[in-house]
C-alpha cells in the first residue's frame, strides 16, 4: 500500500514539475526570442551590407503598409520587414486599411493595395517589393537628402550617360540613381557654367580637346573647391594642362603593359587588380576590378593635396610609348617607363567654406584614374567594376557611410522544368503514388487475412 502511495506521489510530483516546466518555457518564450536561420544561403538573415546601412541611419524608420486586414500578403510582409526590425529597434510598421483611410491613400499616392512606403526623416520611398535588395536600396536613397548632382561633362566625345551602347555609361548612371544620386549631363558650350550644386564633376575620357574657355571653367571649378573624377584613356588628348597642374599630376606617355595579364591569357594591356593600396575608397573592398586599357600617372606633393594611391601595378609592368604591335618589351631608349606604375590616385585637401554659420574647412576630394572604359556598359558587369565605380562616386560625394554597401541579389529560387518533366511529375502524383499506396494497403490486408 505504501509503495503504491509513493508511486502515486512520484507521478503527481512529476506531473506538477512537467506542467511547471511547460509554464516556464511558455513564460520565457514571451520574454526572450531565439531565431536560427537554417535556409540555404541564409535568405532570412540580413546581409552585412544591410546591417551596415541600418547602422548609418540614426533616426526611426516607418514602413507604411497599405493592405486590407485579411490579406494573405500581410504575413509575408511582416516577415520581410521583421528582419530589419530585429536589427534596428526603432523600426515600426504602420498597417493601413485602404478602404477606411482614403485620405492617406491619396497623401501617399497609393495606386493599389499591397504597396509599401518607407519613411525616414520626412523623406519617402515607395517600394515595388520587400525583398532585401529593394528595401536596402531604398534606405540608401533615403539616407542622402541633399539636392546635389553628379554632373557628367559632355560635348567632347566623352562616355555619355545617355548612351546605351557598349561605350556608354547608361548602366553606371542607373547604378548611381539606384543609390539616390542625382545625375545630370553638362555641355559647357551651351550652359557656360558648372552649377553651384554640383557634388561631383566627372570627366569621362574626352576624345576631343576642350575649348580654352571650357578648360578654364573646369579648372576654376576644381581650384575653387569642387570635387572631380577625371578618367583618361591612353589616347585621350591633352588640353587640360591647367587642371593637371591644379591637381599636381602628370600623365605618363604610353599604355601600361602587364605581364601578369599575359600569363592569364589576356591581352598584355588589360589591367586586373589583385590588391589595393590602403585607401578609403577600397577599404573592406575585396573584389578584383578589370580595366581594358590603362595609362599611368605621376603626382607631386607640393600642390596642397594629400595624395593616396588607389590603383598600382607590380614592378614587372611598364608604360609602352610605342604602338602595341609585335613582341612588346621594355625599351627605355624608346621612351618606355619602367614600373611599378600608378594607375589611379585619390586626393583630399581642406577647402574654405563660404557658409558663415559653418566656417570650418570642409574637405575637397578628387580622384584621377588612367582609364575611362571600366565603368562603361561593356565592362561595368565585370568582376567588381560596378561597386568600385560606385564607391568612387560616393566617396567623392562625401557619402562615406555608403561605401561598400551592395546587397547581392537573391539566388534563383525558380525551378524550370521541361514539358516532359512536368508531365512525369503529374503522372507520379496523379497515378503512380495513389496506386502504390493502394497496393501497399491491399498487400497488408492480404497478409493479415492469412494469419
CSV table of C-alpha atoms in Angstrom, one decimal:
chain,number,residue,atom,x,y,z
A,1,UNK,CA,0.0,0.0,0.0
A,2,UNK,CA,2.8,2.4,1.0
A,3,UNK,CA,4.6,1.5,-2.2
A,4,UNK,CA,1.5,2.4,-4.2
A,5,UNK,CA,1.1,5.7,-2.5
A,6,UNK,CA,4.8,6.5,-3.1
A,7,UNK,CA,4.3,5.7,-6.8
A,8,UNK,CA,1.2,7.9,-7.0
A,9,UNK,CA,3.1,10.7,-5.1
A,10,UNK,CA,6.0,10.4,-7.5
A,11,UNK,CA,3.7,10.6,-10.5
A,12,UNK,CA,1.9,13.6,-9.1
A,13,UNK,CA,5.2,15.4,-8.4
A,14,UNK,CA,6.4,14.5,-11.9
A,15,UNK,CA,3.2,15.9,-13.4
A,16,UNK,CA,3.5,19.1,-11.4
A,17,UNK,CA,7.1,19.5,-12.4
A,18,UNK,CA,6.2,18.8,-16.1
A,19,UNK,CA,3.5,21.4,-16.0
A,20,UNK,CA,5.8,23.9,-14.3
A,21,UNK,CA,8.4,23.3,-16.9
A,22,UNK,CA,5.9,23.9,-19.7
A,23,UNK,CA,4.6,27.1,-18.0
A,24,UNK,CA,8.2,28.3,-17.5
A,25,UNK,CA,9.1,27.6,-21.1
A,26,UNK,CA,5.9,29.5,-22.2
A,27,UNK,CA,6.9,32.5,-20.0
A,28,UNK,CA,10.4,32.5,-21.3
A,29,UNK,CA,9.2,32.4,-24.9
A,30,UNK,CA,7.3,35.7,-24.3
A,31,UNK,CA,10.4,37.4,-22.7
A,32,UNK,CA,13.2,36.1,-25.0
A,33,UNK,CA,13.4,35.1,-28.6
A,34,UNK,CA,15.8,32.7,-30.2
A,35,UNK,CA,15.9,32.5,-34.0
A,36,UNK,CA,18.1,30.4,-36.2
A,37,UNK,CA,18.2,30.7,-39.9
A,38,UNK,CA,18.7,27.3,-41.5
A,39,UNK,CA,17.7,28.3,-45.0
A,40,UNK,CA,20.1,27.9,-47.9
A,41,UNK,CA,22.3,31.0,-48.2
A,42,UNK,CA,20.7,32.4,-45.0
A,43,UNK,CA,17.9,34.0,-47.0
A,44,UNK,CA,16.1,35.1,-43.8
A,45,UNK,CA,19.1,36.9,-42.3
A,46,UNK,CA,20.1,40.4,-43.3
A,47,UNK,CA,23.4,40.6,-45.1
A,48,UNK,CA,26.3,42.6,-43.8
A,49,UNK,CA,25.6,45.3,-46.3
A,50,UNK,CA,22.0,45.8,-45.0
A,51,UNK,CA,23.2,45.9,-41.4
A,52,UNK,CA,25.8,48.4,-42.2
A,53,UNK,CA,23.2,50.6,-43.9
A,54,UNK,CA,20.9,50.4,-40.8
A,55,UNK,CA,23.8,51.4,-38.6
A,56,UNK,CA,24.3,54.6,-40.7
A,57,UNK,CA,20.6,55.6,-40.1
A,58,UNK,CA,20.3,57.3,-36.7
A,59,UNK,CA,16.6,58.1,-36.6
A,60,UNK,CA,13.4,56.0,-36.6
A,61,UNK,CA,12.2,54.3,-39.8
A,62,UNK,CA,8.5,53.7,-40.5
A,63,UNK,CA,7.1,51.3,-43.1
A,64,UNK,CA,3.6,52.3,-44.1
A,65,UNK,CA,1.8,49.2,-45.5
A,66,UNK,CA,-1.4,49.7,-47.4
A,67,UNK,CA,-3.1,46.4,-47.1
A,68,UNK,CA,-6.5,45.0,-46.3
A,69,UNK,CA,-6.8,43.4,-42.8
A,70,UNK,CA,-7.4,39.8,-44.0
A,71,UNK,CA,-5.0,39.9,-46.9
A,72,UNK,CA,-2.8,36.9,-47.4
A,73,UNK,CA,0.2,39.2,-48.1
A,74,UNK,CA,0.3,40.5,-44.5
A,75,UNK,CA,2.3,37.6,-43.1
A,76,UNK,CA,5.0,37.7,-45.8
A,77,UNK,CA,5.3,41.5,-45.5
A,78,UNK,CA,5.7,41.2,-41.7
A,79,UNK,CA,8.4,38.5,-42.2
A,80,UNK,CA,10.4,40.7,-44.7
A,81,UNK,CA,10.2,43.8,-42.6
A,82,UNK,CA,10.8,41.9,-39.4
A,83,UNK,CA,14.3,41.1,-40.4
A,84,UNK,CA,15.1,44.8,-40.3
A,85,UNK,CA,13.2,45.3,-37.0
A,86,UNK,CA,15.3,42.6,-35.3
A,87,UNK,CA,18.4,44.5,-36.1
A,88,UNK,CA,17.1,48.1,-35.6
A,89,UNK,CA,14.7,48.5,-32.7
A,90,UNK,CA,13.2,51.9,-33.8
A,91,UNK,CA,11.7,50.5,-37.0
A,92,UNK,CA,7.9,50.4,-36.9
A,93,UNK,CA,5.2,49.1,-39.2
A,94,UNK,CA,2.0,51.0,-39.8
A,95,UNK,CA,-0.7,48.8,-41.4
A,96,UNK,CA,-3.2,51.0,-43.2
A,97,UNK,CA,-6.6,49.7,-44.4
A,98,UNK,CA,-7.1,51.5,-47.8
A,99,UNK,CA,-10.9,51.1,-47.6
A,100,UNK,CA,-11.2,53.0,-44.3
A,101,UNK,CA,-8.4,55.6,-44.8
A,102,UNK,CA,-8.8,57.0,-48.3
A,103,UNK,CA,-7.1,60.3,-47.4
A,104,UNK,CA,-3.8,58.5,-46.5
A,105,UNK,CA,-4.1,56.6,-49.8
A,106,UNK,CA,-4.2,60.0,-51.6
A,107,UNK,CA,-1.4,61.6,-49.4
A,108,UNK,CA,1.0,58.7,-50.1
A,109,UNK,CA,0.0,58.4,-53.8
A,110,UNK,CA,-1.0,54.7,-53.5
A,111,UNK,CA,-2.3,53.1,-56.7
A,112,UNK,CA,-3.1,49.6,-55.4
A,113,UNK,CA,-3.5,47.6,-52.2
A,114,UNK,CA,-0.3,45.9,-51.1
A,115,UNK,CA,2.0,48.9,-51.7
A,116,UNK,CA,4.6,49.8,-49.1
A,117,UNK,CA,6.1,53.3,-48.4
A,118,UNK,CA,9.1,53.6,-46.2
A,119,UNK,CA,9.7,56.9,-44.4
A,120,UNK,CA,12.8,58.3,-42.8
A,121,UNK,CA,13.4,61.9,-41.6
A,122,UNK,CA,10.5,63.2,-43.6
A,123,UNK,CA,11.5,61.6,-46.9
A,124,UNK,CA,9.6,58.7,-48.5
A,125,UNK,CA,10.3,55.9,-50.9
A,126,UNK,CA,7.7,53.7,-52.5
A,127,UNK,CA,8.7,50.0,-52.7
A,128,UNK,CA,8.0,47.7,-55.6
A,129,UNK,CA,8.7,44.7,-53.3
A,130,UNK,CA,10.0,44.0,-49.8
A,131,UNK,CA,13.0,41.9,-50.8
A,132,UNK,CA,16.3,42.8,-49.1
A,133,UNK,CA,17.7,44.1,-52.4
A,134,UNK,CA,14.7,46.5,-52.9
A,135,UNK,CA,14.4,47.6,-49.3
A,136,UNK,CA,18.1,48.3,-48.6
A,137,UNK,CA,18.5,50.2,-51.9
A,138,UNK,CA,15.5,52.4,-50.9
A,139,UNK,CA,17.1,53.0,-47.5
A,140,UNK,CA,20.3,54.1,-49.2
A,141,UNK,CA,18.4,56.6,-51.2
A,142,UNK,CA,16.6,57.9,-48.1
A,143,UNK,CA,19.9,58.5,-46.3
A,144,UNK,CA,21.0,61.1,-48.7
A,145,UNK,CA,18.8,64.3,-48.6
A,146,UNK,CA,20.9,66.9,-50.4
A,147,UNK,CA,19.9,68.4,-53.8
A,148,UNK,CA,23.4,67.8,-55.1
A,149,UNK,CA,24.2,66.4,-58.5
A,150,UNK,CA,26.7,64.2,-60.1
A,151,UNK,CA,27.5,66.0,-63.3
A,152,UNK,CA,29.0,64.3,-66.4
A,153,UNK,CA,30.9,66.6,-68.8
A,154,UNK,CA,29.9,66.0,-72.4
A,155,UNK,CA,30.4,67.5,-75.9
A,156,UNK,CA,34.0,66.2,-76.5
A,157,UNK,CA,33.4,62.6,-77.2
A,158,UNK,CA,33.2,61.6,-73.5
A,159,UNK,CA,31.4,58.4,-72.5
A,160,UNK,CA,27.8,59.5,-72.1
A,161,UNK,CA,25.2,58.6,-69.5
A,162,UNK,CA,22.6,58.7,-72.3
A,163,UNK,CA,24.4,56.2,-74.5
A,164,UNK,CA,23.1,52.6,-74.1
A,165,UNK,CA,25.7,51.1,-76.4
A,166,UNK,CA,28.8,49.3,-75.2
A,167,UNK,CA,30.8,52.5,-74.9
A,168,UNK,CA,28.1,54.4,-73.0
A,169,UNK,CA,27.6,55.0,-69.2
A,170,UNK,CA,23.8,54.4,-69.0
A,171,UNK,CA,24.2,51.3,-66.8
A,172,UNK,CA,26.6,53.2,-64.5
A,173,UNK,CA,24.2,56.1,-64.3
A,174,UNK,CA,21.5,53.7,-63.3
A,175,UNK,CA,23.7,52.3,-60.5
A,176,UNK,CA,24.2,55.8,-59.2
A,177,UNK,CA,20.4,56.6,-59.4
A,178,UNK,CA,19.6,53.4,-57.5
A,179,UNK,CA,21.7,54.7,-54.6
A,180,UNK,CA,19.9,58.0,-54.5
A,181,UNK,CA,22.5,60.1,-56.5
A,182,UNK,CA,21.1,62.6,-59.0
A,183,UNK,CA,22.6,62.5,-62.5
A,184,UNK,CA,23.0,65.4,-65.0
A,185,UNK,CA,24.9,65.9,-68.2
A,186,UNK,CA,26.6,69.2,-68.8
A,187,UNK,CA,27.7,70.8,-72.1
A,188,UNK,CA,29.8,73.8,-71.2
A,189,UNK,CA,29.5,75.2,-74.7
A,190,UNK,CA,25.8,75.8,-74.1
A,191,UNK,CA,25.5,76.1,-70.3
A,192,UNK,CA,28.6,78.3,-69.9
A,193,UNK,CA,29.0,77.4,-66.2
A,194,UNK,CA,29.2,74.5,-63.8
A,195,UNK,CA,26.2,74.5,-61.5
A,196,UNK,CA,26.8,75.5,-57.9
A,197,UNK,CA,25.0,72.4,-56.6
A,198,UNK,CA,27.4,70.1,-58.4
A,199,UNK,CA,28.5,67.4,-55.9
A,200,UNK,CA,31.0,65.7,-58.3
A,201,UNK,CA,32.1,66.6,-61.8
A,202,UNK,CA,33.0,63.6,-63.8
A,203,UNK,CA,35.3,64.0,-66.8
A,204,UNK,CA,34.9,60.6,-68.6
A,205,UNK,CA,37.8,60.4,-71.1
A,206,UNK,CA,37.1,63.1,-73.6
A,207,UNK,CA,38.2,62.2,-77.1
A,208,UNK,CA,38.5,65.8,-78.4
A,209,UNK,CA,40.2,68.8,-76.9
A,210,UNK,CA,38.1,71.1,-74.7
A,211,UNK,CA,37.9,74.7,-75.8
A,212,UNK,CA,40.1,77.1,-73.9
A,213,UNK,CA,37.1,78.6,-72.2
A,214,UNK,CA,35.7,75.2,-71.2
A,215,UNK,CA,39.1,74.1,-69.8
A,216,UNK,CA,39.3,77.3,-67.8
A,217,UNK,CA,35.8,76.7,-66.3
A,218,UNK,CA,36.7,73.2,-65.3
A,219,UNK,CA,39.9,74.3,-63.7
A,220,UNK,CA,38.2,77.2,-61.9
A,221,UNK,CA,35.6,74.7,-60.5
A,222,UNK,CA,38.3,72.5,-59.0
A,223,UNK,CA,40.6,75.3,-57.9
A,224,UNK,CA,37.5,76.8,-56.1
A,225,UNK,CA,36.9,73.6,-54.1
A,226,UNK,CA,34.8,71.4,-56.4
A,227,UNK,CA,35.1,67.6,-56.3
A,228,UNK,CA,36.2,65.9,-59.5
A,229,UNK,CA,36.7,62.5,-61.0
A,230,UNK,CA,39.0,62.6,-64.0
A,231,UNK,CA,39.1,59.5,-66.2
A,232,UNK,CA,41.6,59.5,-69.1
A,233,UNK,CA,42.3,56.7,-71.6
A,234,UNK,CA,45.8,56.3,-73.2
A,235,UNK,CA,44.6,58.0,-76.3
A,236,UNK,CA,42.8,60.9,-74.6
A,237,UNK,CA,44.0,64.3,-75.9
A,238,UNK,CA,45.7,66.9,-73.8
A,239,UNK,CA,44.5,70.5,-73.2
A,240,UNK,CA,43.6,70.1,-69.5
A,241,UNK,CA,47.1,71.1,-68.5
A,242,UNK,CA,45.9,73.7,-66.0
A,243,UNK,CA,43.7,71.1,-64.3
A,244,UNK,CA,46.6,68.7,-64.1
A,245,UNK,CA,48.7,71.5,-62.6
A,246,UNK,CA,46.0,72.3,-60.1
A,247,UNK,CA,45.8,68.6,-59.1
A,248,UNK,CA,49.6,68.2,-59.1
A,249,UNK,CA,49.6,65.2,-61.5
A,250,UNK,CA,51.2,64.4,-64.9
A,251,UNK,CA,50.2,61.7,-67.3
A,252,UNK,CA,52.8,59.2,-68.4
A,253,UNK,CA,53.2,58.7,-72.1
A,254,UNK,CA,52.0,55.3,-73.5
A,255,UNK,CA,49.9,52.4,-72.5
A,256,UNK,CA,50.6,50.2,-69.4
A,257,UNK,CA,51.8,46.7,-70.2
A,258,UNK,CA,51.0,44.0,-67.6
A,259,UNK,CA,52.9,40.7,-67.9
A,260,UNK,CA,50.6,39.1,-65.3
A,261,UNK,CA,47.6,39.6,-67.6
A,262,UNK,CA,49.5,37.9,-70.5
A,263,UNK,CA,50.1,34.9,-68.2
A,264,UNK,CA,46.4,34.7,-67.7
A,265,UNK,CA,45.8,34.5,-71.4
A,266,UNK,CA,44.6,38.1,-71.6
A,267,UNK,CA,46.0,40.9,-73.8
A,268,UNK,CA,49.0,42.4,-72.0
A,269,UNK,CA,47.4,45.8,-71.8
A,270,UNK,CA,44.4,44.6,-69.7
A,271,UNK,CA,44.9,45.5,-66.1
A,272,UNK,CA,43.3,43.4,-63.3
A,273,UNK,CA,43.6,44.5,-59.7
A,274,UNK,CA,44.8,41.8,-57.3
A,275,UNK,CA,45.2,44.0,-54.3
A,276,UNK,CA,44.7,47.7,-53.4
A,277,UNK,CA,47.0,50.2,-51.6
A,278,UNK,CA,45.5,51.5,-48.3
A,279,UNK,CA,42.7,53.9,-49.4
A,280,UNK,CA,39.3,55.0,-48.0
A,281,UNK,CA,37.6,54.1,-51.3
A,282,UNK,CA,38.7,50.5,-51.3
A,283,UNK,CA,38.7,49.8,-47.5
A,284,UNK,CA,36.9,46.5,-46.9
A,285,UNK,CA,36.7,46.1,-50.7
A,286,UNK,CA,38.0,42.7,-51.7
A,287,UNK,CA,36.8,42.3,-55.3
A,288,UNK,CA,39.1,42.5,-58.3
A,289,UNK,CA,38.4,45.0,-61.0
A,290,UNK,CA,39.1,44.9,-64.7
A,291,UNK,CA,40.5,47.8,-66.7
A,292,UNK,CA,40.7,47.1,-70.5
A,293,UNK,CA,43.4,49.6,-71.3
A,294,UNK,CA,45.2,51.9,-68.9
A,295,UNK,CA,47.7,54.7,-68.7
A,296,UNK,CA,49.9,55.7,-65.8
A,297,UNK,CA,50.3,59.0,-64.0
A,298,UNK,CA,52.7,60.6,-61.6
A,299,UNK,CA,51.9,63.1,-58.8
A,300,UNK,CA,53.8,65.6,-56.7
A,301,UNK,CA,53.2,66.6,-53.1
A,302,UNK,CA,53.6,70.4,-53.5
A,303,UNK,CA,50.1,71.2,-54.9
A,304,UNK,CA,48.4,71.2,-51.5
A,305,UNK,CA,46.8,67.8,-51.8
A,306,UNK,CA,47.1,64.8,-49.6
A,307,UNK,CA,47.5,62.1,-52.2
A,308,UNK,CA,46.9,58.3,-51.7
A,309,UNK,CA,47.5,55.7,-54.4
A,310,UNK,CA,44.3,53.9,-55.5
A,311,UNK,CA,45.5,51.6,-58.3
A,312,UNK,CA,49.1,50.4,-58.8
A,313,UNK,CA,50.8,47.8,-60.8
A,314,UNK,CA,53.7,45.5,-59.9
A,315,UNK,CA,57.3,46.3,-60.8
A,316,UNK,CA,57.0,44.0,-63.8
A,317,UNK,CA,54.8,46.4,-65.6
A,318,UNK,CA,55.9,49.3,-67.9
A,319,UNK,CA,54.4,52.0,-70.0
A,320,UNK,CA,54.8,51.2,-73.7
A,321,UNK,CA,55.4,54.5,-75.5
A,322,UNK,CA,55.3,52.9,-79.0
A,323,UNK,CA,52.5,51.2,-80.9
A,324,UNK,CA,51.1,47.9,-79.4
A,325,UNK,CA,52.5,45.7,-82.1
A,326,UNK,CA,54.7,42.6,-82.3
A,327,UNK,CA,56.6,41.3,-79.3
A,328,UNK,CA,56.4,44.1,-76.7
A,329,UNK,CA,59.4,44.6,-74.4
A,330,UNK,CA,60.6,47.4,-72.1
A,331,UNK,CA,62.9,49.8,-74.0
A,332,UNK,CA,63.7,53.0,-72.1
A,333,UNK,CA,65.5,54.3,-75.2
A,334,UNK,CA,62.2,54.4,-77.0
A,335,UNK,CA,60.5,56.4,-74.2
A,336,UNK,CA,59.1,53.4,-72.2
A,337,UNK,CA,58.7,53.9,-68.5
A,338,UNK,CA,59.6,51.2,-66.0
A,339,UNK,CA,57.2,50.0,-63.3
A,340,UNK,CA,55.7,49.9,-60.8
A,341,UNK,CA,53.1,52.3,-62.3
A,342,UNK,CA,50.4,54.3,-60.5
A,343,UNK,CA,47.1,53.9,-62.4
A,344,UNK,CA,44.9,55.9,-60.1
A,345,UNK,CA,45.0,58.2,-57.1
A,346,UNK,CA,42.6,59.9,-54.7
A,347,UNK,CA,43.3,63.4,-53.2
A,348,UNK,CA,41.9,65.4,-50.4
A,349,UNK,CA,42.6,68.9,-49.1
A,350,UNK,CA,40.9,71.5,-46.9
A,351,UNK,CA,38.7,73.9,-48.7
A,352,UNK,CA,37.4,77.2,-47.4
A,353,UNK,CA,33.7,77.3,-46.6
A,354,UNK,CA,31.6,80.3,-47.7
A,355,UNK,CA,28.9,79.4,-45.2
A,356,UNK,CA,29.2,81.9,-42.4
A,357,UNK,CA,27.3,79.6,-40.0
A,358,UNK,CA,29.8,76.8,-40.6
A,359,UNK,CA,33.1,78.5,-41.4
A,360,UNK,CA,35.2,75.4,-40.6
A,361,UNK,CA,37.1,74.0,-43.6
A,362,UNK,CA,35.4,71.1,-45.4
A,363,UNK,CA,37.4,68.5,-47.3
A,364,UNK,CA,37.7,68.8,-51.0
A,365,UNK,CA,38.1,65.5,-52.9
A,366,UNK,CA,39.4,64.4,-56.2
A,367,UNK,CA,40.2,61.2,-58.0
A,368,UNK,CA,42.2,60.6,-61.2
A,369,UNK,CA,42.3,57.2,-63.0
A,370,UNK,CA,44.1,56.3,-66.2
A,371,UNK,CA,41.1,54.5,-67.8
A,372,UNK,CA,37.6,55.6,-68.7
A,373,UNK,CA,36.3,52.2,-70.0
A,374,UNK,CA,36.0,50.2,-66.8
A,375,UNK,CA,32.6,51.8,-65.9
A,376,UNK,CA,31.2,51.7,-69.5
A,377,UNK,CA,28.3,49.3,-70.3
A,378,UNK,CA,30.7,46.8,-71.8
A,379,UNK,CA,32.7,46.4,-68.6
A,380,UNK,CA,30.7,47.5,-65.7
A,381,UNK,CA,29.4,44.0,-65.2
A,382,UNK,CA,32.9,42.6,-65.0
A,383,UNK,CA,34.2,41.5,-61.6
A,384,UNK,CA,33.9,44.4,-59.1
A,385,UNK,CA,33.8,47.2,-61.6
A,386,UNK,CA,30.3,48.4,-60.7
A,387,UNK,CA,31.0,48.6,-56.9
A,388,UNK,CA,34.4,50.2,-57.4
A,389,UNK,CA,32.9,52.9,-59.6
A,390,UNK,CA,30.0,53.4,-57.1
A,391,UNK,CA,32.5,53.7,-54.2
A,392,UNK,CA,34.4,56.3,-56.1
A,393,UNK,CA,31.3,58.4,-56.8
A,394,UNK,CA,30.0,58.1,-53.2
A,395,UNK,CA,33.4,58.9,-51.7
A,396,UNK,CA,33.7,62.0,-53.9
A,397,UNK,CA,30.2,63.0,-52.8
A,398,UNK,CA,31.2,62.6,-49.1
A,399,UNK,CA,28.8,59.7,-48.6
A,400,UNK,CA,31.4,57.7,-46.6
A,401,UNK,CA,28.8,55.7,-44.7
A,402,UNK,CA,27.5,54.3,-48.0
A,403,UNK,CA,30.8,52.8,-49.2
A,404,UNK,CA,30.9,49.0,-49.9
A,405,UNK,CA,27.2,48.7,-49.3
A,406,UNK,CA,26.0,46.4,-52.1
A,407,UNK,CA,23.2,43.8,-51.4
A,408,UNK,CA,23.7,40.7,-53.6
A,409,UNK,CA,20.6,39.7,-55.5
A,410,UNK,CA,18.7,36.7,-54.0
A,411,UNK,CA,19.7,33.3,-55.6
A,412,UNK,CA,17.4,31.9,-58.2
A,413,UNK,CA,14.6,30.1,-56.4
A,414,UNK,CA,12.7,29.1,-59.6
A,415,UNK,CA,12.5,25.5,-60.8
A,416,UNK,CA,12.3,25.4,-64.5
A,417,UNK,CA,11.2,22.0,-65.9
A,418,UNK,CA,10.7,20.8,-69.4
A,419,UNK,CA,7.2,19.8,-70.6
A,420,UNK,CA,8.2,16.1,-70.2
A,421,UNK,CA,9.4,16.7,-66.6
A,422,UNK,CA,6.1,18.4,-65.7
A,423,UNK,CA,4.1,15.6,-67.3
A,424,UNK,CA,6.2,13.0,-65.4
A,425,UNK,CA,5.5,14.7,-62.1
A,426,UNK,CA,1.8,14.9,-62.9
A,427,UNK,CA,1.7,11.2,-63.6
A,428,UNK,CA,3.6,10.3,-60.5
A,429,UNK,CA,1.3,12.2,-58.2
A,430,UNK,CA,-1.9,11.5,-60.0
A,431,UNK,CA,-1.5,7.8,-60.7
A,432,UNK,CA,1.8,6.2,-59.5
A,433,UNK,CA,1.7,7.4,-55.9
A,434,UNK,CA,-2.0,6.6,-55.3
A,435,UNK,CA,-1.6,3.2,-56.9
A,436,UNK,CA,1.4,2.5,-54.8
A,437,UNK,CA,-0.4,3.4,-51.6
A,438,UNK,CA,-3.4,1.4,-52.6
A,439,UNK,CA,-1.2,-1.6,-53.4
A,440,UNK,CA,0.6,-1.4,-50.1
A,441,UNK,CA,-2.7,-1.3,-48.3
A,442,UNK,CA,-4.1,-4.3,-50.1
A,443,UNK,CA,-0.9,-6.3,-49.5
A,444,UNK,CA,-1.1,-5.5,-45.8
A,445,UNK,CA,-4.7,-6.6,-45.7
A,446,UNK,CA,-3.9,-9.9,-47.5
A,447,UNK,CA,-1.1,-10.7,-45.1
A,448,UNK,CA,-3.3,-10.2,-42.1
A,449,UNK,CA,-6.1,-12.3,-43.5
A,450,UNK,CA,-3.7,-15.2,-44.0
A,451,UNK,CA,-2.7,-15.1,-40.3
